[in-house]
Short mmCIF file of C-alpha atoms in Angstrom, two decimals:
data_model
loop_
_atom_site.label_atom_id
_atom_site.label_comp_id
_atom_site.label_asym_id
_atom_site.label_seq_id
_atom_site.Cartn_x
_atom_site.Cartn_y
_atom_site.Cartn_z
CA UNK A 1 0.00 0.00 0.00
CA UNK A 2 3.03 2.36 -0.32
CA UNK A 3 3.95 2.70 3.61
CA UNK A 4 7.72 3.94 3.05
CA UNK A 5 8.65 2.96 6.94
CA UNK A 6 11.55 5.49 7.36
CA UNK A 7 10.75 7.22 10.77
CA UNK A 8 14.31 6.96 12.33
CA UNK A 9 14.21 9.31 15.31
CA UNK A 10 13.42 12.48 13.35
CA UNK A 11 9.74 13.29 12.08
CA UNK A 12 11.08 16.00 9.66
CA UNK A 13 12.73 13.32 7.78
CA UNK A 14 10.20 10.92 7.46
CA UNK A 15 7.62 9.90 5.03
CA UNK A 16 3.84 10.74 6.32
CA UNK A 17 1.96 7.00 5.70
CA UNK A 18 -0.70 8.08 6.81
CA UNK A 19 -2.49 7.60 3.31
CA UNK A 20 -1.02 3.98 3.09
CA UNK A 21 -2.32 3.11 6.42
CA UNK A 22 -5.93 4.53 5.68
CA UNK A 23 -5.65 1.91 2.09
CA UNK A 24 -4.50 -1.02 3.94
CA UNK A 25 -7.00 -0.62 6.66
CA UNK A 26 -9.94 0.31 4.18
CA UNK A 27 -9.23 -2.88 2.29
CA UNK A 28 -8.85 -5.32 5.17
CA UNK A 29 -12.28 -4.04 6.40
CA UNK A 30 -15.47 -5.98 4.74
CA UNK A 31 -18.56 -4.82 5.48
CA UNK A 32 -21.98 -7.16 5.85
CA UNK A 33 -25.20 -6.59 5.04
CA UNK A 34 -26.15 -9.05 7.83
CA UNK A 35 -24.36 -9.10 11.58
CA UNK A 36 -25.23 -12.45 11.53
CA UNK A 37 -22.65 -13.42 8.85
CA UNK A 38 -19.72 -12.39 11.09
CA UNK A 39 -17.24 -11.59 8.65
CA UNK A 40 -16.08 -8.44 8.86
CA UNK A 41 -12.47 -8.02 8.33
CA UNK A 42 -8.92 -9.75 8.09
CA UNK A 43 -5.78 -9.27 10.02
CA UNK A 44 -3.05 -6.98 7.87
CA UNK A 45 0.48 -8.21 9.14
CA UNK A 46 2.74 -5.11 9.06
CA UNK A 47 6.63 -5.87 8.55
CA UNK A 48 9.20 -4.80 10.48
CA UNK A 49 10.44 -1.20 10.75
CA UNK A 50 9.04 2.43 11.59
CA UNK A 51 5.66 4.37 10.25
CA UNK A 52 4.95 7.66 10.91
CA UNK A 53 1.27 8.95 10.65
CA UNK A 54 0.35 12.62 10.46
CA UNK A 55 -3.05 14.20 10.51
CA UNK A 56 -6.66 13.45 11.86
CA UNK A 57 -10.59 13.25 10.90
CA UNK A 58 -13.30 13.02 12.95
CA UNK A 59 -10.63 13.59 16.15
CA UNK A 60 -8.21 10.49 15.44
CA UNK A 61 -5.40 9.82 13.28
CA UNK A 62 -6.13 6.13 12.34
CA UNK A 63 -9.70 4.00 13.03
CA UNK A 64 -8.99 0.01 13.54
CA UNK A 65 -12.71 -0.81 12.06
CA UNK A 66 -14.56 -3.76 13.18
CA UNK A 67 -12.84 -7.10 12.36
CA UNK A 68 -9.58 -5.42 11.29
CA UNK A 69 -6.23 -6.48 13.58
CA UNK A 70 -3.26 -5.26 12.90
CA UNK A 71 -0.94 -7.37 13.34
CA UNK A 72 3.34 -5.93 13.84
CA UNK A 73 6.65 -8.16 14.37
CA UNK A 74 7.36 -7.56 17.85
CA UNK A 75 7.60 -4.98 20.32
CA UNK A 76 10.92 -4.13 20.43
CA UNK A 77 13.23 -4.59 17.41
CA UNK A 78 10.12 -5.24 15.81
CA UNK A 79 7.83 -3.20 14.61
CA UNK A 80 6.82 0.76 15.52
CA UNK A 81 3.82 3.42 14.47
CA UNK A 82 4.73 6.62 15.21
CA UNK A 83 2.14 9.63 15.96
CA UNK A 84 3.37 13.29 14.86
CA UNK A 85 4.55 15.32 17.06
CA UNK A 86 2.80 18.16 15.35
CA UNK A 87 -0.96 16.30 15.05
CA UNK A 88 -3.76 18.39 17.13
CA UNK A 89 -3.71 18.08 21.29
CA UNK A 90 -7.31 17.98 20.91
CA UNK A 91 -7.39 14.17 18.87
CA UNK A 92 -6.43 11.13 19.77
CA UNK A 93 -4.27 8.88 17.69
CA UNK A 94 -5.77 5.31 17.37
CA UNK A 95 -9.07 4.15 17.81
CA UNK A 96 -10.17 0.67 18.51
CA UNK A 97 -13.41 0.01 16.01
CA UNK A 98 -15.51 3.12 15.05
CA UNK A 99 -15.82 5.43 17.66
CA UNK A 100 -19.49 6.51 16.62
CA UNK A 101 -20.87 3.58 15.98
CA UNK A 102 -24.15 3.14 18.34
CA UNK A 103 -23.32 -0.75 19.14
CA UNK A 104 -20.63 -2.95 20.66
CA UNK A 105 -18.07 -3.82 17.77
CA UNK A 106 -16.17 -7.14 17.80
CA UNK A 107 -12.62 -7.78 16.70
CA UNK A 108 -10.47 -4.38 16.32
CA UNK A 109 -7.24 -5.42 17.63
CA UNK A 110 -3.69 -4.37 17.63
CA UNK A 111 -0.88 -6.77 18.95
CA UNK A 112 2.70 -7.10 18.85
CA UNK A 113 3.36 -3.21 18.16
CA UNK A 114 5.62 -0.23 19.78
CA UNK A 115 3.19 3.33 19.27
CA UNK A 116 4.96 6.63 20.20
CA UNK A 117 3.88 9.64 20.56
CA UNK A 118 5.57 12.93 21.73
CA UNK A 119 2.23 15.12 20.21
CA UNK A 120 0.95 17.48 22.87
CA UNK A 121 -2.65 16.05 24.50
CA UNK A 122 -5.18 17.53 26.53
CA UNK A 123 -6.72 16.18 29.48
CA UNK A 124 -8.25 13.10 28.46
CA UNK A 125 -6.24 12.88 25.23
CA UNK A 126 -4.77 8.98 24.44
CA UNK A 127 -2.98 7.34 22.26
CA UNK A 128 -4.79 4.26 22.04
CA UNK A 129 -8.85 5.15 22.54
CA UNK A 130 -12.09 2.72 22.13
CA UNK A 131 -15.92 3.17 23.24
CA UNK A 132 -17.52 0.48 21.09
CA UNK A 133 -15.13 -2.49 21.16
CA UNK A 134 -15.45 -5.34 23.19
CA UNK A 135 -15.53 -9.06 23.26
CA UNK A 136 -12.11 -10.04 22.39
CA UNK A 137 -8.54 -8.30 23.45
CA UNK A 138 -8.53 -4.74 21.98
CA UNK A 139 -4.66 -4.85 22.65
CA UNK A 140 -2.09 -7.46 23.20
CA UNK A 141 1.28 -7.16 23.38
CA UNK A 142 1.59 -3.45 22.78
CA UNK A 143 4.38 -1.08 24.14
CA UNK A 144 3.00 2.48 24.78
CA UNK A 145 5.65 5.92 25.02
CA UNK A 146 3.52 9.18 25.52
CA UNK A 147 5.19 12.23 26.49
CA UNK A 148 2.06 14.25 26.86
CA UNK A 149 -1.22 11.92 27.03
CA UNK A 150 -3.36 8.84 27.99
CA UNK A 151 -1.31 5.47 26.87
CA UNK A 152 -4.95 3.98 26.79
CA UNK A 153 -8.62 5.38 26.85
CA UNK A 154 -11.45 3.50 27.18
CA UNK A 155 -14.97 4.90 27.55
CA UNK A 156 -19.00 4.08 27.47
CA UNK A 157 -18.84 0.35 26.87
CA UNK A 158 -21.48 0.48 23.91
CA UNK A 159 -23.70 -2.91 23.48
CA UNK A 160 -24.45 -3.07 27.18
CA UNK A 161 -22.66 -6.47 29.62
CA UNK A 162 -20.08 -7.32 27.83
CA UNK A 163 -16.17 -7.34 28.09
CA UNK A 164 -13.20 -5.58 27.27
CA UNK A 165 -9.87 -6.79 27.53
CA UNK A 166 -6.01 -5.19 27.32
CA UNK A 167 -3.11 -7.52 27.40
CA UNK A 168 0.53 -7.12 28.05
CA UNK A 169 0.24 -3.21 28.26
CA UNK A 170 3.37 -1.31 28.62
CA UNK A 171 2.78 2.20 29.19
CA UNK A 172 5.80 4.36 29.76
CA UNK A 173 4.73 8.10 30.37
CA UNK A 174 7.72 10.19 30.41
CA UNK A 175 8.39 13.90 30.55
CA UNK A 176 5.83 16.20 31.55
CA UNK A 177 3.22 14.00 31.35
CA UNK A 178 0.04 14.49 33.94
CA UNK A 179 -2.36 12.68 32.41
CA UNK A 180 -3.25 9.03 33.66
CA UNK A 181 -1.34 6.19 31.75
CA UNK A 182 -4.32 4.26 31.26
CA UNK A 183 -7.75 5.54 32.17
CA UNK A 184 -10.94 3.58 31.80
CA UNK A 185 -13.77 6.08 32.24
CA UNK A 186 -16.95 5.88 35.29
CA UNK A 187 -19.61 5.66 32.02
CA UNK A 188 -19.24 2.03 30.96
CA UNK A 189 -21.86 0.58 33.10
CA UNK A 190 -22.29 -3.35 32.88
CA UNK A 191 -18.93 -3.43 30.90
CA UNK A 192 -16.61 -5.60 32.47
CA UNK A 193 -12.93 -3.95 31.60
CA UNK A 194 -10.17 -6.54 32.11
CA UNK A 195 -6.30 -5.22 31.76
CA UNK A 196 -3.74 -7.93 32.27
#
């Protein structure tokens, strides 16, 4: 899909694959005319080596849609998604299924990654967000650097008792960081959030 992976320390010499990302993601998705049919996606395995993504709509950088994982080569040594240091304080980076979809969505996941971020954030502000996934680990295996926001934001718990699960979360918040590094918000309700 054209991702050039050459983020090496310096986001003023790096490629913005941002538009590559948005491909590979809008071809793994498939949507159904029936819920029933529970196909909705496929898992994109992403090689090893550094993206940067720049930019937002709709408040987020990059939207993991329903049935989509994205799948890296490690954690460290491995492979690495890299925010923009310049992209708004006011959106977060990834989201976990749609984030304005009415329902619970099933089977956004990211595993096996390093995300960084050194992007200002506001109060509340993550690098990792969901309010509609559930069911299945949103995250596994994921290594989280913020400088200035949330490692991990998760809110309302859409689709009423149901689960959501983190796994092998390492969230480093460095700097002048005072926001929480993983916040799970008072609104979810019957949600049962499980972070291991």
């Amino acid at each position: 899909f054209g991702c050039k992976l050459d983020w090496d320390g310096s986001d003023a010499l790096a490629t913005n694959d941002r538009n590559c990302w948005l491909s590979a993601l809008a071809f793994a998705y498939v949507r159904t005319g029936s819920a029933s049919a529970l196909i909705n996606g496929t898992t994109l395995i992403f090689p090893k080596g550094a993206s940067m993504s720049c930019g937002t709509t709709g408040g987020f950088n990059l939207v993991i849609p329903q049935g989509v994982i994205i799948k890296g080569a490690g954690v460290y040594g491995g492979s690495m998604l890299k925010q923009c240091a310049s992209d708004p304080s006011t959106d977060h980076f990834l989201s976990l299924c749609d984030p304005v979809a009415n329902q619970g969505q099933f089977g956004c996941r990211i595993e096996d990654f390093a995300i960084k971020s050194d992007a200002d954030g506001n109060s509340g502000v993550s690098l990792v967000y969901s309010n509609s996934g559930q069911q299945f680990p949103l995250v596994n295996n994921i290594y989280m650097e913020v400088t200035k926001r949330v490692c991990l934001y998760y809110e309302i718990g859409r689709g009423g008792a149901s689960n959501a699960i983190f796994e092998n979360v390492d969230c480093e918040a460095a700097g002048t960081n005072v926001n929480d590094g993983i916040t799970i918000a008072s609104n979810v309700g019957s949600t049962q959030v499980v972070i291991r």
